[in-house]
Coordinates of C-alpha atoms in Angstrom, one line a residue:
M1 CA -37.4 27.3 14.2
I2 CA -40.9 27.8 13.5
W3 CA -41.6 28.2 17.2
R4 CA -38.7 30.4 17.6
S5 CA -39.8 32.6 14.6
M6 CA -43.7 32.9 16.0
G7 CA -42.5 33.8 19.1
E8 CA -40.0 36.5 18.4
S9 CA -42.7 37.8 15.8
I10 CA -45.4 37.7 18.7
L11 CA -43.3 40.0 21.0
L12 CA -42.6 42.0 17.9
S13 CA -46.0 42.7 17.3
L14 CA -47.2 43.3 20.9
F15 CA -44.1 45.8 21.1
L16 CA -45.2 47.7 18.0
F17 CA -48.9 47.7 19.0
G18 CA -47.8 49.2 22.5
T19 CA -45.9 51.7 20.6
I20 CA -48.7 52.5 18.7
I21 CA -51.5 52.8 21.3
Y22 CA -49.1 54.9 23.6
I23 CA -48.7 57.7 20.7
L24 CA -52.3 57.5 19.9
N25 CA -53.0 58.0 23.5
Y26 CA -50.7 60.8 23.9
Y27 CA -52.3 62.5 21.2
G28 CA -55.3 62.3 22.1
Y29 CA -56.9 59.7 19.5
I30 CA -58.0 57.5 22.0
R31 CA -61.0 58.3 24.3
P32 CA -61.4 56.6 27.7
F33 CA -63.6 54.1 28.4
A34 CA -67.0 54.0 30.1
N35 CA -65.8 51.7 32.6
W36 CA -62.8 49.2 33.2
R37 CA -65.1 46.2 32.1
E38 CA -65.0 47.5 28.6
G39 CA -61.6 48.6 28.9
V40 CA -60.3 45.0 29.6
L41 CA -62.5 43.4 27.3
I42 CA -61.1 45.8 24.1
S43 CA -57.6 45.8 25.4
L44 CA -57.7 41.4 25.4
L45 CA -59.5 41.3 22.2
L46 CA -56.9 43.8 20.6
I47 CA -54.0 41.8 22.2
G48 CA -55.2 38.7 21.0
V49 CA -55.7 39.7 17.4
V50 CA -52.1 41.1 17.5
V51 CA -50.9 37.8 19.2
V52 CA -52.6 35.6 16.1
L53 CA -51.6 38.2 13.3
G54 CA -47.9 38.0 14.6
G55 CA -47.7 34.2 15.2
A56 CA -49.1 34.0 11.6
F57 CA -46.7 36.0 10.3
G58 CA -44.0 34.2 11.8
F59 CA -44.8 30.5 10.8
W60 CA -45.5 31.7 7.4
S61 CA -42.2 33.4 7.5
S62 CA -40.3 30.4 9.2
S63 CA -42.3 27.8 7.1
R64 CA -40.9 29.0 3.9
T65 CA -37.4 29.3 5.4
T66 CA -37.4 26.0 6.7
R67 CA -38.9 24.3 3.6
R68 CA -35.8 25.7 1.8
L69 CA -33.0 24.6 4.3
E70 CA -34.7 21.0 4.2
Q71 CA -34.2 20.7 0.8
L72 CA -30.6 22.2 1.1
Q73 CA -30.1 19.4 4.2
D74 CA -31.6 16.7 1.7
A75 CA -29.0 17.8 -1.4
M76 CA -26.1 17.7 1.2
L77 CA -27.2 14.4 2.5
H78 CA -27.2 13.1 -1.0
L79 CA -23.7 14.6 -1.3
E80 CA -22.6 12.7 1.5
K81 CA -23.6 9.2 0.4
G82 CA -21.7 9.9 -2.9
N83 CA -25.2 10.2 -4.7
L84 CA -23.9 13.4 -7.4
S85 CA -26.5 13.1 -9.6
R86 CA -29.1 14.8 -7.6
P87 CA -29.2 18.6 -9.0
I88 CA -29.7 21.3 -6.2
P89 CA -33.2 22.8 -6.5
D90 CA -33.7 26.4 -7.2
L91 CA -33.7 28.2 -3.7
G92 CA -34.2 31.8 -4.7
Q93 CA -32.2 34.5 -4.8
D94 CA -31.1 35.3 -0.9
E95 CA -28.7 33.8 0.9
I96 CA -30.2 30.6 1.0
G97 CA -30.4 30.7 -2.7
R98 CA -26.8 31.5 -3.1
I99 CA -25.7 28.8 -0.5
G100 CA -27.6 26.2 -2.9
E101 CA -25.9 27.8 -6.2
Q102 CA -22.3 26.9 -4.2
L103 CA -23.5 23.5 -3.4
G104 CA -24.2 23.0 -6.7
R105 CA -20.8 24.0 -8.0
I106 CA -19.2 21.9 -5.1
S107 CA -21.5 19.0 -6.5
T108 CA -20.3 19.9 -10.2
R109 CA -16.4 20.1 -9.1
W110 CA -16.4 16.9 -6.7
E111 CA -18.2 14.9 -9.7
E112 CA -15.6 15.7 -12.0
Q113 CA -12.5 14.7 -9.3
V114 CA -14.5 11.5 -8.6
S115 CA -14.3 10.8 -12.4
S116 CA -10.5 11.9 -12.7
L117 CA -9.9 9.4 -9.4
Q118 CA -11.5 6.6 -11.5
R119 CA -9.7 7.0 -14.5
L120 CA -6.8 7.3 -12.5
S121 CA -7.3 4.0 -11.1
T122 CA -8.4 2.2 -13.8
N123 CA -4.6 3.7 -15.8
N124 CA -2.8 2.4 -12.7
A125 CA -4.3 -0.9 -12.7
E126 CA -3.3 -1.2 -16.5
L127 CA -0.3 0.2 -15.8
A128 CA 0.6 -2.5 -12.9
E129 CA -0.5 -5.6 -15.2
K130 CA 1.7 -4.2 -18.2
A131 CA 4.5 -3.9 -15.5
R132 CA 3.7 -7.8 -14.0
L133 CA 3.8 -8.9 -17.7
S134 CA 7.0 -6.9 -18.5
A135 CA 8.5 -8.9 -15.2
V136 CA 7.2 -12.2 -16.2
V137 CA 8.8 -11.5 -19.8
E138 CA 12.2 -10.2 -18.4
E139 CA 12.3 -13.0 -16.1
R140 CA 11.6 -15.8 -18.9
Q141 CA 14.4 -14.2 -20.9
R142 CA 16.5 -14.5 -18.1
L143 CA 16.3 -17.9 -17.4
A144 CA 16.2 -18.6 -21.2
R145 CA 19.7 -17.1 -21.1
E146 CA 20.8 -19.1 -18.2
L147 CA 19.5 -22.2 -19.3
H148 CA 21.5 -21.6 -23.0
D149 CA 24.4 -20.2 -21.2
A150 CA 24.9 -23.1 -18.7
V151 CA 22.3 -26.4 -18.8
S152 CA 22.4 -26.3 -22.5
Q153 CA 25.8 -26.4 -22.8
Q154 CA 26.8 -28.6 -19.8
L155 CA 24.0 -30.9 -21.7
F156 CA 25.7 -30.9 -25.3
A157 CA 29.2 -31.5 -23.3
I158 CA 28.3 -34.8 -22.2
S159 CA 26.7 -35.6 -25.1
M160 CA 30.0 -35.1 -26.8
T161 CA 31.9 -36.9 -24.4
A162 CA 29.5 -39.9 -24.1
T163 CA 29.8 -40.4 -28.0
A164 CA 33.6 -40.2 -27.5
V165 CA 33.5 -42.7 -24.5
G166 CA 31.6 -45.0 -27.1
R167 CA 34.8 -44.6 -29.7
T168 CA 37.5 -45.1 -26.7
L169 CA 36.3 -47.8 -24.7
D170 CA 37.5 -50.5 -26.6
K171 CA 40.9 -48.6 -27.6
D172 CA 41.5 -47.1 -24.3
F173 CA 40.2 -48.5 -21.1
D174 CA 41.7 -46.0 -18.8
K175 CA 40.9 -42.9 -20.8
A176 CA 37.2 -44.3 -21.1
K177 CA 36.7 -44.3 -17.1
R178 CA 38.2 -40.6 -16.9
Q179 CA 35.6 -39.5 -19.8
I180 CA 32.9 -41.2 -17.5
A181 CA 34.0 -39.5 -14.2
L182 CA 34.0 -36.5 -16.3
I183 CA 30.3 -37.3 -17.5
E184 CA 29.2 -37.5 -13.7
E185 CA 31.1 -34.1 -13.0
M186 CA 29.0 -32.5 -15.7
S187 CA 25.8 -34.4 -14.8
S188 CA 26.4 -33.4 -11.5
V189 CA 27.2 -29.4 -12.4
A190 CA 24.0 -29.4 -14.6
Q191 CA 22.0 -30.7 -12.0
S192 CA 23.2 -27.7 -9.3
E193 CA 22.5 -25.5 -12.6
M194 CA 19.3 -26.6 -12.5
R195 CA 18.2 -26.9 -9.2
A196 CA 19.4 -23.0 -8.9
L197 CA 17.0 -22.3 -11.7
L198 CA 14.1 -24.2 -10.6
L199 CA 14.6 -21.7 -7.3
H200 CA 14.0 -18.5 -9.3
L201 CA 11.0 -20.2 -10.3
R202 CA 9.5 -19.9 -7.1
P203 CA 6.9 -16.8 -6.8
V204 CA 8.6 -13.5 -6.4
H205 CA 6.3 -12.5 -3.0
L206 CA 5.8 -14.5 0.1
E207 CA 1.9 -14.6 -0.6
G208 CA 0.9 -13.7 2.6
K209 CA 3.9 -15.8 4.8
R210 CA 6.3 -13.8 7.3
L211 CA 9.3 -13.7 5.7
S212 CA 10.6 -16.3 8.7
Q213 CA 7.9 -18.8 7.8
G214 CA 8.6 -18.1 3.8
L215 CA 12.2 -18.6 4.2
R216 CA 11.8 -21.8 6.8
E217 CA 9.6 -23.6 3.9
L218 CA 12.2 -22.5 1.4
L219 CA 14.9 -24.2 3.5
Q220 CA 13.2 -27.4 3.7
E221 CA 12.3 -28.1 0.4
L222 CA 15.9 -27.3 -0.6
Q223 CA 17.2 -29.4 2.2
A224 CA 15.1 -32.3 0.7
K225 CA 16.5 -32.0 -2.9
V226 CA 20.2 -31.4 -2.3
P227 CA 23.1 -33.5 -0.6
I228 CA 23.9 -30.2 1.7
E229 CA 23.4 -30.0 5.2
I230 CA 21.5 -26.7 6.3
T231 CA 20.9 -25.2 9.5
W232 CA 18.8 -22.0 10.3
D233 CA 18.1 -19.5 13.3
M234 CA 15.3 -17.5 12.8
D235 CA 13.5 -14.9 15.1
E236 CA 9.8 -16.2 14.4
T237 CA 9.2 -12.7 16.1
I238 CA 10.5 -10.2 13.5
R239 CA 7.7 -8.3 11.5
L240 CA 8.9 -6.1 8.4
P241 CA 6.7 -4.2 6.0
K242 CA 6.1 -6.3 3.3
G243 CA 8.2 -4.6 0.7
I244 CA 11.5 -5.1 2.7
E245 CA 10.7 -8.9 3.3
D246 CA 9.8 -9.6 -0.3
H247 CA 13.4 -7.7 -0.9
L248 CA 14.9 -10.2 2.0
F249 CA 13.1 -13.2 0.4
R250 CA 14.4 -12.6 -3.2
I251 CA 18.1 -12.0 -2.0
V252 CA 18.2 -15.0 0.0
Q253 CA 16.9 -17.0 -3.2
E254 CA 19.7 -15.2 -5.1
A255 CA 22.2 -16.5 -2.3
L256 CA 21.0 -19.9 -2.3
S257 CA 21.1 -19.8 -6.0
N258 CA 24.9 -18.6 -6.2
T259 CA 25.4 -21.3 -3.6
L260 CA 24.1 -24.3 -5.6
R261 CA 26.1 -23.3 -8.4
H262 CA 29.3 -22.2 -7.6
S263 CA 30.5 -22.9 -3.8
K264 CA 30.7 -26.6 -4.1
A265 CA 29.7 -26.3 -0.6
T266 CA 28.9 -29.1 2.2
L267 CA 27.1 -27.0 4.8
L268 CA 24.7 -24.3 4.4
E269 CA 23.9 -21.7 7.5
L270 CA 21.0 -18.7 7.6
K271 CA 20.4 -16.5 10.5
L272 CA 17.8 -14.1 10.9
Q273 CA 18.1 -11.8 13.8
R274 CA 17.0 -8.3 15.1
P275 CA 19.5 -7.3 17.9
S276 CA 18.5 -3.6 18.7
D277 CA 17.3 -1.7 16.0
N278 CA 18.4 -3.7 12.9
V279 CA 17.2 -6.7 11.3
R280 CA 20.3 -8.8 10.3
L281 CA 20.3 -11.7 7.8
S282 CA 23.4 -13.8 7.3
V283 CA 23.7 -16.5 4.6
R284 CA 27.5 -18.7 5.1
D285 CA 28.7 -21.6 3.6
N286 CA 31.5 -23.7 3.5
G287 CA 32.1 -23.8 -0.3
V288 CA 35.2 -22.9 -2.5
G289 CA 34.7 -18.8 -2.0
F290 CA 35.8 -16.9 -4.7
E291 CA 37.5 -13.8 -5.8
L292 CA 35.2 -11.3 -5.7
D293 CA 36.5 -8.7 -7.8
E294 CA 37.8 -11.4 -10.5
N295 CA 35.0 -13.6 -10.5
K296 CA 32.6 -12.7 -13.7
H297 CA 30.4 -15.7 -13.3
A298 CA 28.4 -14.5 -10.1
S299 CA 28.5 -10.9 -10.5
Y300 CA 25.4 -10.2 -11.9
G301 CA 23.7 -11.9 -9.0
I302 CA 25.8 -10.1 -6.6
Q303 CA 24.7 -6.7 -8.1
S304 CA 21.2 -8.1 -8.0
M305 CA 21.4 -8.3 -4.2
K306 CA 23.3 -5.2 -3.6
E307 CA 20.3 -3.3 -5.5
R308 CA 17.7 -4.8 -3.7
V309 CA 19.7 -4.0 -0.4
N310 CA 20.0 -0.5 -1.8
E311 CA 16.3 -0.1 -2.3
I312 CA 15.2 -0.9 1.4
G313 CA 17.8 1.3 2.8
G314 CA 20.3 -1.3 4.2
A315 CA 24.0 -2.0 3.9
I316 CA 25.4 -5.9 2.9
Q317 CA 28.8 -7.1 3.2
F318 CA 30.7 -10.3 1.3
V319 CA 33.2 -12.1 3.3
T320 CA 34.7 -14.4 0.9
A321 CA 38.6 -15.9 -0.4
P322 CA 39.0 -19.1 -2.4
G323 CA 39.0 -22.4 -0.4
K324 CA 37.6 -20.2 2.8
G325 CA 33.7 -20.4 1.6
T326 CA 31.4 -17.4 1.7
R327 CA 29.6 -15.3 4.0
I328 CA 27.1 -12.5 3.2
E329 CA 25.7 -10.3 6.3
I330 CA 23.0 -8.1 5.4
R331 CA 22.0 -5.4 8.1
V332 CA 18.4 -3.0 7.6
P333 CA 17.4 -0.3 10.0
I334 CA 14.2 -0.6 11.5
L335 CA 12.2 3.0 11.2
T336 CA 10.5 4.2 14.3
E337 CA 6.8 5.1 14.4
D338 CA 7.1 8.7 13.7
G339 CA 9.0 7.8 10.6
G340 CA 12.5 8.6 11.7
E341 CA 15.3 5.9 11.7
T342 CA 16.5 4.6 14.8
T343 CA 20.1 3.8 13.9
D344 CA 22.3 4.6 10.7
G345 CA 20.4 3.9 7.2
S346 CA 22.9 4.4 4.8
G347 CA 23.2 2.1 2.1
N348 CA 27.1 1.8 1.9
Q349 CA 28.6 -1.8 1.1
G350 CA 31.8 -3.4 1.9
V351 CA 33.7 -6.0 0.5
V352 CA 36.1 -7.9 2.5
G353 CA 38.7 -10.4 1.6
G354 CA 38.7 -13.4 4.2

């Protein structure tokens, strides 16, 4: 910039010098030189003076402008690096000075926005922590209610029946045998309830695992603890958003919990597949089944599964009847990269009695 300004100043000076010489010569204020040597020397001297003066003026003017532009550039670099505390220097009253003032206002507004974003981030973190604690408290309350309503009552009934066995053992041996069989049945039911509750105590999220991996580990753990034959067929290549995987994992937990509590099944089958543009999850058992509209005991779990499927834009279908087992079919549409659905993503739910 300095060299360009000096060149422009020199050219302008030479032009003005030439114009002045022409005017003076036109009006006869310049006498002819005695000889050509004198003319050349004086001309070169005057041109040299004009060039030096023009260059000096250009250097002085451009240096002053460059210095202020460098201060402005330095301030912008600090803003780019996030250093908002560095003030913008006073750059004068001309156009550069007005740009500096505008940049100072931008810096102040940027600092206010950063402060607001930091406060918002803190508030979001606090809200997330409160939501997590609220979910923990709600889950504890639910488990406490189920312990009281199911396991606690079963244990109380076992205790009362055991006391009755002691009283009738000498008087009526056959009745005592029936009471002992009843104790065995009630203890089996209580054990199933406890296993179902322990299943819900697993982490809500997959802890960084893929859905197929988390489900396989869950089924393997369950297979080692309950006398049910468990089989599964899962596509290991399926990749879903974390939110969808978490919901599907919790739905399977709820379905397995209901199977342990109510179905009396000896066979459980799970399938996770991706035909075309959908992910399909199927859970089937050969248990006692139920009348869906009349079964009140499992209504909470079924409602929970329906709500979770609706939240991910899927559809759920229950196929069951007394003595026919239960099959739960879940279909979740896969979204295309541009955000549109590749298939019908309605969350309509169907209930079919087998």
